[in-house]
Coordinates of N, CA and C and ligand atoms in Angstrom, one line a residue:
M1 N -51.3 107.8 -36.3 CA -50.7 109.0 -36.9 C -51.8 109.9 -37.4
A2 N -51.7 111.2 -37.1 CA -52.7 112.2 -37.5 C -52.7 112.2 -39.1
E3 N -53.9 112.5 -39.6 CA -54.0 112.4 -41.1 C -53.0 113.4 -41.8
Q4 N -52.8 114.6 -41.1 CA -52.0 115.6 -41.8 C -50.5 115.2 -41.9
E5 N -50.1 114.2 -41.1 CA -48.8 113.7 -41.2 C -48.6 112.7 -42.2
L6 N -49.6 112.3 -42.8 CA -49.5 111.2 -43.9 C -49.3 111.9 -45.2
I7 N -48.8 111.1 -46.1 CA -48.6 111.6 -47.5 C -49.4 110.8 -48.5
P8 N -49.8 111.5 -49.6 CA -50.6 110.7 -50.6 C -49.7 110.0 -51.5
I9 N -49.9 108.7 -51.8 CA -49.3 108.0 -52.8 C -50.4 107.3 -53.6
Y10 N -50.0 106.8 -54.9 CA -51.0 106.2 -55.7 C -50.5 104.8 -56.1
I11 N -51.2 103.8 -55.6 CA -50.9 102.4 -55.9 C -51.8 101.9 -57.0
M12 N -51.3 101.6 -58.1 CA -52.1 101.3 -59.3 C -53.3 102.2 -59.5
N13 N -52.9 103.5 -59.4 CA -53.8 104.6 -59.7 C -54.8 104.9 -58.6
K14 N -54.8 104.3 -57.5 CA -55.7 104.6 -56.4 C -55.0 105.3 -55.2
Q15 N -55.5 106.4 -54.7 CA -54.8 107.1 -53.7 C -54.9 106.5 -52.3
Y16 N -53.8 106.5 -51.6 CA -53.7 106.1 -50.2 C -52.9 107.1 -49.5
L17 N -53.2 107.3 -48.2 CA -52.4 108.1 -47.3 C -51.6 107.3 -46.5
V18 N -50.3 107.5 -46.5 CA -49.4 106.6 -45.8 C -48.3 107.4 -45.0
P19 N -47.7 106.9 -44.0 CA -46.6 107.6 -43.3 C -45.4 107.8 -44.2
P20 N -44.8 108.9 -44.2 CA -43.6 109.2 -45.1 C -42.4 108.4 -44.8
T21 N -42.4 107.7 -43.6 CA -41.2 107.0 -43.2 C -41.1 105.6 -43.7
L22 N -42.1 105.2 -44.5 CA -42.2 103.8 -44.9 C -41.5 103.5 -46.3
T23 N -41.0 102.3 -46.4 CA -40.6 101.8 -47.7 C -41.8 101.6 -48.6
I24 N -41.7 101.5 -49.9 CA -42.8 101.2 -50.7 C -43.5 99.9 -50.2
M25 N -42.7 98.9 -49.9 CA -43.3 97.6 -49.5 C -44.1 97.8 -48.2
K26 N -43.6 98.5 -47.2 CA -44.4 98.7 -46.0 C -45.6 99.6 -46.3
A27 N -45.5 100.5 -47.2 CA -46.6 101.4 -47.5 C -47.7 100.5 -48.2
L28 N -47.3 99.6 -49.0 CA -48.3 98.7 -49.7 C -49.1 97.9 -48.6
E29 N -48.4 97.4 -47.6 CA -49.0 96.7 -46.5 C -49.8 97.6 -45.6
Y30 N -49.3 98.8 -45.4 CA -50.1 99.8 -44.6 C -51.4 100.1 -45.3
A31 N -51.4 100.1 -46.6 CA -52.6 100.5 -47.4 C -53.5 99.3 -47.5
G32 N -53.1 98.1 -47.0 CA -54.0 97.0 -46.9 C -53.7 95.9 -47.9
Y33 N -52.6 96.0 -48.7 CA -52.3 95.0 -49.6 C -51.6 93.8 -48.9
K34 N -52.0 92.6 -49.2 CA -51.3 91.4 -48.6 C -50.4 90.9 -49.7
L35 N -49.1 91.0 -49.5 CA -48.1 90.6 -50.5 C -47.9 89.1 -50.5
I36 N -48.2 88.5 -51.6 CA -47.9 87.1 -51.7 C -46.8 86.9 -52.7
R37 N -47.0 87.4 -53.9 CA -45.9 87.6 -54.9 C -45.3 89.0 -54.7
G38 N -44.2 89.2 -55.2 CA -43.6 90.5 -55.1 C -43.0 90.8 -53.7
V39 N -42.7 89.7 -53.0 CA -42.0 89.9 -51.7 C -41.2 88.7 -51.4
G40 N -40.1 88.9 -50.8 CA -39.2 87.7 -50.4 C -38.4 88.1 -49.2
C41 N -37.1 88.4 -49.5 CA -36.2 88.7 -48.4 C -36.5 89.9 -47.6
R42 N -37.1 90.9 -48.1 CA -37.4 92.2 -47.5 C -36.1 92.9 -47.2
A43 N -35.0 92.6 -47.8 CA -33.7 93.2 -47.5 C -32.9 93.5 -48.7
G44 N -33.5 93.6 -49.9 CA -32.7 94.0 -51.1 C -31.9 92.9 -51.7
F45 N -32.1 91.6 -51.4 CA -31.3 90.6 -51.9 C -31.9 89.6 -53.0
C46 N -33.2 89.5 -52.9 CA -33.8 88.4 -53.7 C -34.4 88.9 -55.0
G47 N -34.6 90.2 -55.2 CA -35.1 90.7 -56.5 C -36.6 90.5 -56.7
A48 N -37.3 90.1 -55.7 CA -38.7 89.7 -55.9 C -39.6 91.0 -56.0
C49 N -39.1 92.1 -55.6 CA -40.1 93.2 -55.4 C -39.8 94.4 -56.3
A50 N -39.5 94.1 -57.6 CA -39.2 95.2 -58.6 C -40.5 96.1 -58.7
T51 N -40.2 97.4 -58.7 CA -41.4 98.3 -58.7 C -41.0 99.4 -59.7
V52 N -42.0 99.9 -60.4 CA -41.9 101.1 -61.2 C -42.7 102.2 -60.7
Y53 N -42.2 103.4 -60.8 CA -42.9 104.6 -60.2 C -42.6 105.9 -60.9
R54 N -43.4 106.8 -60.7 CA -43.1 108.2 -61.1 C -43.3 109.1 -59.9
T55 N -42.6 110.2 -59.9 CA -42.8 111.1 -58.8 C -43.3 112.4 -59.4
A56 N -43.9 113.3 -58.5 CA -44.6 114.5 -59.0 C -43.7 115.4 -59.8
D57 N -42.5 115.5 -59.4 CA -41.6 116.5 -59.9 C -40.7 116.0 -61.1
D58 N -41.0 114.8 -61.6 CA -40.1 114.2 -62.6 C -40.9 113.5 -63.6
Y59 N -40.7 113.7 -64.9 CA -41.4 113.0 -66.0 C -41.0 111.6 -66.2
R60 N -39.7 111.3 -65.6 CA -39.1 110.0 -66.0 C -39.8 108.8 -65.2
L61 N -39.8 107.7 -65.8 CA -40.2 106.5 -65.1 C -39.0 106.0 -64.3
K62 N -39.3 105.7 -63.0 CA -38.2 105.3 -62.2 C -38.4 103.8 -61.7
I63 N -37.4 103.2 -61.3 CA -37.5 101.8 -60.8 C -36.9 101.7 -59.4
G64 N -37.2 100.7 -58.7 CA -36.6 100.5 -57.4 C -37.1 99.1 -56.8
L65 N -36.4 98.7 -55.8 CA -36.9 97.5 -55.1 C -37.9 98.1 -54.0
A66 N -39.0 97.5 -53.9 CA -40.1 98.0 -53.0 C -39.6 97.9 -51.5
C67 N -38.7 97.0 -51.2 CA -38.3 96.8 -49.8 C -37.2 97.8 -49.5
A68 N -36.6 98.5 -50.5 CA -35.4 99.3 -50.2 C -35.6 100.7 -50.7
T69 N -36.8 101.1 -51.2 CA -37.1 102.4 -51.7 C -38.1 103.1 -50.8
M70 N -37.9 104.3 -50.4 CA -38.8 105.0 -49.5 C -39.9 105.7 -50.4
V71 N -41.1 105.8 -49.8 CA -42.2 106.5 -50.5 C -41.9 108.0 -50.5
E72 N -42.5 108.6 -51.5 CA -42.4 110.1 -51.7 C -43.8 110.6 -51.9
P73 N -44.1 111.8 -51.5 CA -45.4 112.4 -51.8 C -45.8 112.4 -53.3
E74 N -47.0 112.0 -53.6 CA -47.5 112.0 -54.9 C -46.8 110.9 -55.8
M75 N -46.3 109.9 -55.2 CA -45.6 108.9 -56.0 C -46.7 108.0 -56.6
Y76 N -46.6 107.7 -57.9 CA -47.4 106.7 -58.6 C -46.6 105.5 -58.8
L77 N -47.2 104.3 -58.3 CA -46.3 103.1 -58.4 C -47.1 101.9 -58.7
A78 N -46.4 100.9 -59.3 CA -47.0 99.6 -59.5 C -45.8 98.6 -59.3
Q79 N -46.1 97.5 -58.7 CA -45.1 96.4 -58.6 C -45.1 95.5 -59.8
I80 N -43.9 95.0 -60.2 CA -43.8 94.0 -61.2 C -43.3 92.7 -60.6
P81 N -44.1 91.9 -60.0 CA -43.6 90.8 -59.2 C -43.1 89.7 -60.1
F82 N -43.4 89.8 -61.4 CA -42.9 88.7 -62.3 C -42.8 89.4 -63.7
F83 N -41.7 89.1 -64.4 CA -41.6 89.6 -65.8 C -41.4 88.4 -66.7
P84 N -42.2 88.3 -67.7 CA -42.1 87.1 -68.6 C -40.8 87.1 -69.4
A85 N -39.8 86.4 -69.0 CA -38.6 86.2 -69.7 C -38.1 84.8 -69.5
P86 N -38.7 83.8 -70.2 CA -38.4 82.4 -69.9 C -37.0 82.1 -70.2
R87 N -36.5 81.2 -69.3 CA -35.1 80.7 -69.4 C -35.1 79.7 -70.6
A88 N -34.0 79.7 -71.4 CA -33.8 78.7 -72.4 C -33.6 77.4 -71.8
Q89 N -34.0 76.3 -72.5 CA -33.8 75.0 -72.0 C -32.4 74.5 -72.5
Y90 N -31.6 74.1 -71.6 CA -30.3 73.6 -72.0 C -29.7 72.7 -71.0
H91 N -28.7 71.9 -71.4 CA -27.9 71.1 -70.5 C -26.5 71.6 -70.6
L92 N -25.9 72.0 -69.5 CA -24.6 72.6 -69.5 C -23.6 71.7 -70.1
E93 N -23.8 70.4 -69.9 CA -22.8 69.4 -70.5 C -22.8 69.4 -72.0
E94 N -23.8 69.9 -72.6 CA -23.9 70.0 -74.1 C -23.4 71.3 -74.6
L95 N -23.0 72.2 -73.8 CA -22.6 73.6 -74.2 C -21.1 73.8 -74.0
K96 N -20.5 74.7 -74.8 CA -19.1 75.1 -74.5 C -19.1 76.5 -74.0
P97 N -18.1 76.8 -73.2 CA -18.1 78.2 -72.6 C -17.6 79.2 -73.6
D98 N -18.3 79.4 -74.7 CA -17.9 80.4 -75.6 C -19.2 80.9 -76.4
M99 N -19.0 81.6 -77.4 CA -20.1 82.3 -78.1 C -21.2 81.3 -78.6
S100 N -20.7 80.1 -78.9 CA -21.6 79.1 -79.5 C -22.7 78.8 -78.5
A101 N -22.4 78.8 -77.2 CA -23.5 78.5 -76.2 C -24.5 79.6 -76.2
L102 N -24.1 80.8 -76.4 CA -25.1 81.9 -76.4 C -25.9 81.9 -77.7
L103 N -25.3 81.6 -78.8 CA -26.0 81.6 -80.0 C -27.0 80.5 -80.0
K104 N -26.7 79.4 -79.3 CA -27.7 78.3 -79.3 C -28.8 78.6 -78.4
T105 N -28.6 79.3 -77.3 CA -29.7 79.4 -76.3 C -30.4 80.8 -76.4
Y106 N -29.6 81.8 -76.6 CA -30.2 83.2 -76.7 C -29.7 83.9 -77.9
P107 N -30.0 83.4 -79.1 CA -29.4 84.1 -80.3 C -29.7 85.6 -80.4
E108 N -30.8 86.0 -79.7 CA -31.2 87.4 -79.8 C -30.1 88.3 -79.1
V109 N -29.2 87.7 -78.4 CA -28.1 88.4 -77.8 C -27.5 89.5 -78.7
L110 N -27.4 89.1 -80.0 CA -26.7 90.0 -81.0 C -27.6 91.2 -81.4
R111 N -28.8 91.2 -80.9 CA -29.7 92.3 -81.2 C -29.5 93.5 -80.3
C112 N -28.7 93.4 -79.3 CA -28.5 94.5 -78.4 C -28.0 95.8 -79.1
L113 N -28.6 96.9 -78.8 CA -28.3 98.2 -79.4 C -27.3 99.0 -78.7
S114 N -26.9 98.5 -77.5 CA -25.9 99.3 -76.7 C -26.5 100.6 -76.2
C115 N -27.8 100.6 -76.0 CA -28.5 101.9 -75.7 C -28.3 102.3 -74.2
G116 N -28.0 101.3 -73.4 CA -27.7 101.6 -72.0 C -28.9 101.8 -71.1
T117 N -30.1 101.5 -71.6 CA -31.3 101.6 -70.8 C -31.3 100.7 -69.6
C118 N -30.8 99.5 -69.9 CA -30.7 98.4 -68.8 C -29.8 98.9 -67.7
T119 N -28.7 99.5 -68.0 CA -27.7 100.0 -67.0 C -28.4 101.0 -66.1
K120 N -29.2 101.9 -66.8 CA -29.9 103.0 -66.0 C -30.9 102.4 -65.0
V121 N -31.5 101.3 -65.3 CA -32.6 100.9 -64.4 C -32.1 99.8 -63.4
C122 N -30.9 99.3 -63.6 CA -30.5 98.2 -62.7 C -30.4 98.7 -61.2
P123 N -31.2 98.1 -60.3 CA -31.1 98.6 -58.9 C -29.9 98.1 -58.2
Q124 N -29.1 97.2 -58.9 CA -27.8 96.8 -58.3 C -26.7 97.6 -58.8
D125 N -26.9 98.6 -59.6 CA -25.9 99.4 -60.2 C -24.9 98.6 -61.1
I126 N -25.4 97.6 -61.7 CA -24.6 96.7 -62.6 C -24.6 97.4 -64.0
D127 N -23.5 97.4 -64.6 CA -23.4 98.0 -66.0 C -23.8 96.9 -66.9
V128 N -25.1 96.8 -67.1 CA -25.7 95.7 -67.8 C -25.3 95.8 -69.3
R129 N -25.3 97.0 -69.8 CA -24.9 97.2 -71.2 C -23.5 96.7 -71.4
D130 N -22.6 96.9 -70.4 CA -21.2 96.4 -70.6 C -21.2 94.9 -70.6
Y131 N -21.9 94.2 -69.7 CA -21.8 92.8 -69.8 C -22.5 92.2 -71.0
M132 N -23.5 93.0 -71.5 CA -24.1 92.5 -72.8 C -23.1 92.7 -73.9
A133 N -22.3 93.7 -73.9 CA -21.3 93.8 -74.9 C -20.3 92.7 -74.8
D134 N -19.9 92.2 -73.6 CA -19.1 91.1 -73.5 C -19.8 89.8 -74.0
A135 N -21.1 89.7 -73.7 CA -21.8 88.5 -74.2 C -21.8 88.5 -75.7
M136 N -21.9 89.6 -76.4 CA -21.9 89.6 -77.8 C -20.6 89.2 -78.4
K137 N -19.5 89.3 -77.5 CA -18.2 88.8 -78.0 C -17.9 87.4 -77.5
G138 N -18.9 86.8 -76.8 CA -18.7 85.5 -76.3 C -17.7 85.4 -75.1
N139 N -17.5 86.5 -74.4 CA -16.6 86.5 -73.3 C -17.3 86.1 -72.0
I140 N -17.5 84.8 -71.8 CA -18.3 84.2 -70.8 C -17.7 84.6 -69.4
A141 N -16.4 84.6 -69.2 CA -15.8 85.0 -67.9 C -16.2 86.4 -67.5
A142 N -16.1 87.3 -68.5 CA -16.4 88.7 -68.2 C -17.8 88.9 -67.8
V143 N -18.7 88.3 -68.5 CA -20.2 88.4 -68.2 C -20.4 87.9 -66.8
A144 N -19.8 86.7 -66.5 CA -20.0 86.1 -65.2 C -19.5 87.0 -64.1
D145 N -18.4 87.6 -64.3 CA -17.8 88.5 -63.3 C -18.6 89.8 -63.1
K146 N -19.0 90.4 -64.3 CA -19.7 91.7 -64.2 C -21.1 91.6 -63.7
S147 N -21.7 90.4 -63.9 CA -23.1 90.3 -63.5 C -23.3 89.6 -62.2
F148 N -22.2 89.4 -61.4 CA -22.2 88.6 -60.2 C -23.3 89.1 -59.2
D149 N -23.5 90.4 -59.1 CA -24.5 90.9 -58.1 C -25.9 90.9 -58.6
C150 N -26.2 90.4 -59.8 CA -27.6 90.4 -60.3 C -28.5 89.6 -59.3
I151 N -29.7 90.2 -59.1 CA -30.7 89.6 -58.2 C -31.9 89.1 -59.0
M152 N -31.8 89.1 -60.3 CA -32.8 88.6 -61.2 C -34.2 89.3 -61.1
C153 N -34.1 90.6 -60.9 CA -35.3 91.3 -60.7 C -36.1 91.5 -61.9
G154 N -35.5 91.4 -63.1 CA -36.2 91.5 -64.4 C -36.3 92.9 -64.9
L155 N -35.9 93.9 -64.2 CA -36.2 95.3 -64.6 C -35.4 95.6 -65.9
C156 N -34.2 95.1 -66.1 CA -33.5 95.4 -67.3 C -34.2 94.9 -68.6
A157 N -34.8 93.6 -68.4 CA -35.5 93.1 -69.6 C -36.8 93.8 -69.8
A158 N -37.4 94.4 -68.7 CA -38.7 95.1 -68.9 C -38.5 96.3 -69.7
R159 N -37.3 96.9 -69.7 CA -37.1 98.2 -70.4 C -36.4 98.1 -71.7
C160 N -35.9 96.9 -72.0 CA -35.0 96.8 -73.2 C -35.7 96.9 -74.5
P161 N -35.3 97.8 -75.4 CA -36.0 98.0 -76.7 C -35.7 96.9 -77.6
A162 N -34.6 96.1 -77.3 CA -34.3 95.0 -78.2 C -34.8 93.6 -77.7
E163 N -35.7 93.7 -76.7 CA -36.3 92.5 -76.2 C -35.3 91.4 -75.6
E164 N -34.2 91.9 -75.1 CA -33.2 90.9 -74.5 C -33.7 90.4 -73.2
K165 N -33.1 89.2 -72.8 CA -33.4 88.7 -71.4 C -32.0 88.7 -70.8
Q166 N -31.5 89.9 -70.4 CA -30.1 90.0 -70.0 C -29.8 89.1 -68.8
Y167 N -30.7 89.0 -67.8 CA -30.3 88.3 -66.6 C -30.3 86.8 -66.9
Q168 N -31.1 86.3 -67.9 CA -31.0 84.9 -68.2 C -29.7 84.6 -68.9
I169 N -29.3 85.5 -69.8 CA -28.0 85.3 -70.4 C -26.9 85.3 -69.4
A170 N -27.0 86.2 -68.5 CA -25.9 86.4 -67.4 C -25.8 85.1 -66.6
I171 N -27.0 84.6 -66.2 CA -26.9 83.4 -65.3 C -26.4 82.2 -66.0
L172 N -26.7 82.1 -67.3 CA -26.1 81.0 -68.1 C -24.5 81.2 -68.1
C173 N -24.1 82.4 -68.3 CA -22.6 82.6 -68.3 C -22.0 82.3 -67.0
R174 N -22.7 82.6 -65.9 CA -22.1 82.3 -64.6 C -22.1 80.8 -64.4
R175 N -23.1 80.1 -64.9 CA -23.1 78.6 -64.8 C -22.0 78.0 -65.6
L176 N -21.8 78.5 -66.9 CA -20.7 78.0 -67.7 C -19.4 78.3 -67.1
Y177 N -19.3 79.5 -66.5 CA -18.0 79.8 -65.9 C -17.7 78.9 -64.7
G178 N -18.7 78.6 -63.9 CA -18.5 77.7 -62.8 C -18.2 76.3 -63.2
K179 N -18.8 75.9 -64.3 CA -18.5 74.5 -64.7 C -17.2 74.3 -65.5
Y180 N -16.9 75.3 -66.3 CA -15.7 75.1 -67.2 C -14.5 76.0 -67.0
L181 N -14.7 77.2 -66.4 CA -13.6 78.1 -66.5 C -13.1 78.4 -65.1
A182 N -13.9 78.3 -64.0 CA -13.4 78.7 -62.7 C -12.2 77.8 -62.3
P183 N -11.2 78.3 -61.6 CA -10.1 77.4 -61.2 C -10.7 76.3 -60.3
R184 N -10.2 75.1 -60.4 CA -10.7 73.9 -59.6 C -10.2 74.1 -58.2
A185 N -11.1 73.8 -57.2 CA -10.7 73.8 -55.8 C -10.1 72.4 -55.5
E186 N -8.8 72.3 -55.6 CA -8.1 71.0 -55.5 C -8.4 70.3 -54.2
H187 N -8.3 71.2 -53.1 CA -8.5 70.6 -51.8 C -9.9 70.0 -51.6
L188 N -10.9 70.6 -52.3 CA -12.3 70.1 -52.2 C -12.3 68.7 -53.0
H189 N -11.7 68.7 -54.1 CA -11.7 67.5 -54.9 C -11.0 66.3 -54.1
K190 N -9.9 66.7 -53.4 CA -9.2 65.7 -52.6 C -10.1 65.2 -51.5
R191 N -10.8 66.1 -50.8 CA -11.6 65.7 -49.7 C -12.8 64.8 -50.2
V192 N -13.4 65.2 -51.3 CA -14.5 64.4 -51.8 C -14.0 63.0 -52.1
Q193 N -12.8 62.9 -52.7 CA -12.2 61.6 -53.0 C -12.0 60.8 -51.8
E194 N -11.5 61.4 -50.7 CA -11.3 60.7 -49.4 C -12.6 60.1 -48.9
I195 N -13.7 61.0 -49.0 CA -15.0 60.5 -48.5 C -15.5 59.3 -49.4
M196 N -15.3 59.4 -50.7 CA -15.7 58.3 -51.6 C -14.9 57.0 -51.3
D197 N -13.6 57.2 -50.9 CA -12.8 56.0 -50.6 C -13.1 55.5 -49.2
G198 N -13.9 56.1 -48.4 CA -14.3 55.6 -47.1 C -13.4 56.0 -46.0
K199 N -12.5 57.0 -46.2 CA -11.5 57.3 -45.2 C -12.2 57.8 -43.9
H200 N -13.4 58.4 -44.0 CA -14.0 59.0 -42.8 C -15.2 58.2 -42.3
D201 N -15.4 57.0 -42.9 CA -16.6 56.2 -42.5 C -16.6 55.9 -41.0
A202 N -15.5 55.5 -40.4 CA -15.5 55.2 -39.0 C -15.9 56.4 -38.1
E203 N -15.4 57.6 -38.5 CA -15.7 58.8 -37.8 C -17.2 59.2 -38.0
L204 N -17.7 59.0 -39.2 CA -19.2 59.3 -39.4 C -20.0 58.4 -38.5
I205 N -19.7 57.1 -38.5 CA -20.5 56.2 -37.6 C -20.4 56.6 -36.2
R206 N -19.2 57.0 -35.7 CA -19.1 57.5 -34.3 C -20.0 58.7 -34.1
L207 N -20.0 59.7 -35.0 CA -20.8 60.9 -34.9 C -22.3 60.6 -34.9
K208 N -22.7 59.6 -35.7 CA -24.1 59.3 -35.8 C -24.6 58.6 -34.5
S209 N -23.7 58.0 -33.8 CA -24.1 57.3 -32.6 C -24.2 58.3 -31.4
M210 N -23.7 59.5 -31.5 CA -23.7 60.4 -30.4 C -25.0 61.1 -30.1
S211 N -25.2 61.5 -28.9 CA -26.5 62.2 -28.5 C -26.3 63.6 -28.9
K212 N -27.5 64.4 -28.9 CA -27.4 65.8 -29.3 C -26.5 66.6 -28.4
D213 N -26.5 66.3 -27.1 CA -25.6 67.1 -26.2 C -24.1 66.7 -26.5
E214 N -23.8 65.4 -26.7 CA -22.4 65.1 -27.1 C -22.0 65.7 -28.4
L215 N -22.9 65.8 -29.3 CA -22.6 66.4 -30.6 C -22.3 67.9 -30.4
K216 N -23.1 68.6 -29.6 CA -22.9 70.0 -29.3 C -21.6 70.2 -28.7
K217 N -21.2 69.4 -27.7 CA -20.0 69.5 -27.0 C -18.8 69.3 -28.0
A218 N -18.9 68.3 -28.8 CA -17.8 68.0 -29.8 C -17.7 69.2 -30.8
Y219 N -18.9 69.8 -31.1 CA -18.8 70.9 -32.1 C -18.1 72.1 -31.5
Y220 N -18.4 72.4 -30.2 CA -17.8 73.6 -29.7 C -16.3 73.4 -29.3
E221 N -15.9 72.1 -29.2 CA -14.5 71.8 -28.8 C -13.7 71.4 -30.0
R222 N -14.3 71.6 -31.2 CA -13.6 71.2 -32.4 C -12.4 72.1 -32.7
D223 N -11.4 71.6 -33.4 CA -10.3 72.4 -33.8 C -10.7 73.4 -34.8
I224 N -10.3 74.7 -34.6 CA -10.7 75.7 -35.5 C -9.4 76.3 -36.1
E225 N -9.3 76.5 -37.4 CA -8.1 77.0 -38.0 C -7.9 78.5 -37.5
P226 N -6.7 78.9 -37.2 CA -6.5 80.3 -36.8 C -6.9 81.2 -38.0
E227 N -7.5 82.4 -37.6 CA -7.9 83.4 -38.7 C -6.7 84.0 -39.4
Ligands
LIG1 S1 -31.4 97.9 -72.9 FE1 -31.3 96.2 -74.3 S2 -30.6 97.0 -76.2 FE2 -30.2 98.6 -74.6 S3 -28.0 98.1 -73.9 FE3 -29.4 97.0 -72.6 S4 -29.6 94.9 -73.5 FE4 -28.8 96.3 -75.1
LIG2 S1 -29.0 92.9 -64.3 FE1 -31.2 93.1 -64.6 S2 -32.2 91.4 -63.5 FE2 -30.1 91.7 -62.7 S3 -30.3 93.1 -60.9 FE3 -29.8 94.4 -62.7 S4 -31.9 95.0 -63.6 FE4 -32.2 93.3 -62.2
LIG3 S1 -38.1 91.5 -51.0 FE1 -36.2 90.7 -51.7 S2 -35.3 92.4 -52.7 FE2 -37.1 93.2 -52.0

């Protein structure tokens, strides 16, 4: 590509000329960076590529996922491949799905100022302030529901003036919800019990004795429930 078609961006304060059609992640690689940390799915799902940047026309610090944000001329950027927000040590079996669990593991939850900075930076458009308000009330189910799309990128914690670890609090709530509050899948429980009782042992022995081709044939000819 001719040099005049490239745009200047600044990666950790050093200027590079890159094509304007690239995401930040591709521009980093175009500029010669070999990404080892700060990269994962390359599709906006894993949260590994949190990036902070400023653009020429705006004083505000902006955030984005490097794999899903396009470069802009005069963009100043740095990746945050890891943010120090250690998870509390706990055993779910020793916790109850209420406020006591949060006070035991993350007592700082009550320091939230409801400022909303976390909501502004979340690349998943999660209302982080809202689920933190639920966390302060011990509403585990609401936190689990509202934080469901969290990808653990760490950007909310990076900007929080109250030093919260919002996403660690949220994942604890989702775990508590899954263990104690979510409706039981009775059919799954029944099927596991059947397996434990040996109901399918003969069938498993038969399957294990089949060749790869026989298995494939059986797989494609299996009964499928109508949609
Ligand atoms: S940024 Fe921190 S203090 Fe502000 S609402 Fe979010 S969790 Fe609370
Ligand atoms: S809640 Fe926090 S860690 Fe989760 S996606 Fe939003 S900013 Fe990232
Ligand atoms: S690499 Fe997974 S979200 Fe960007």
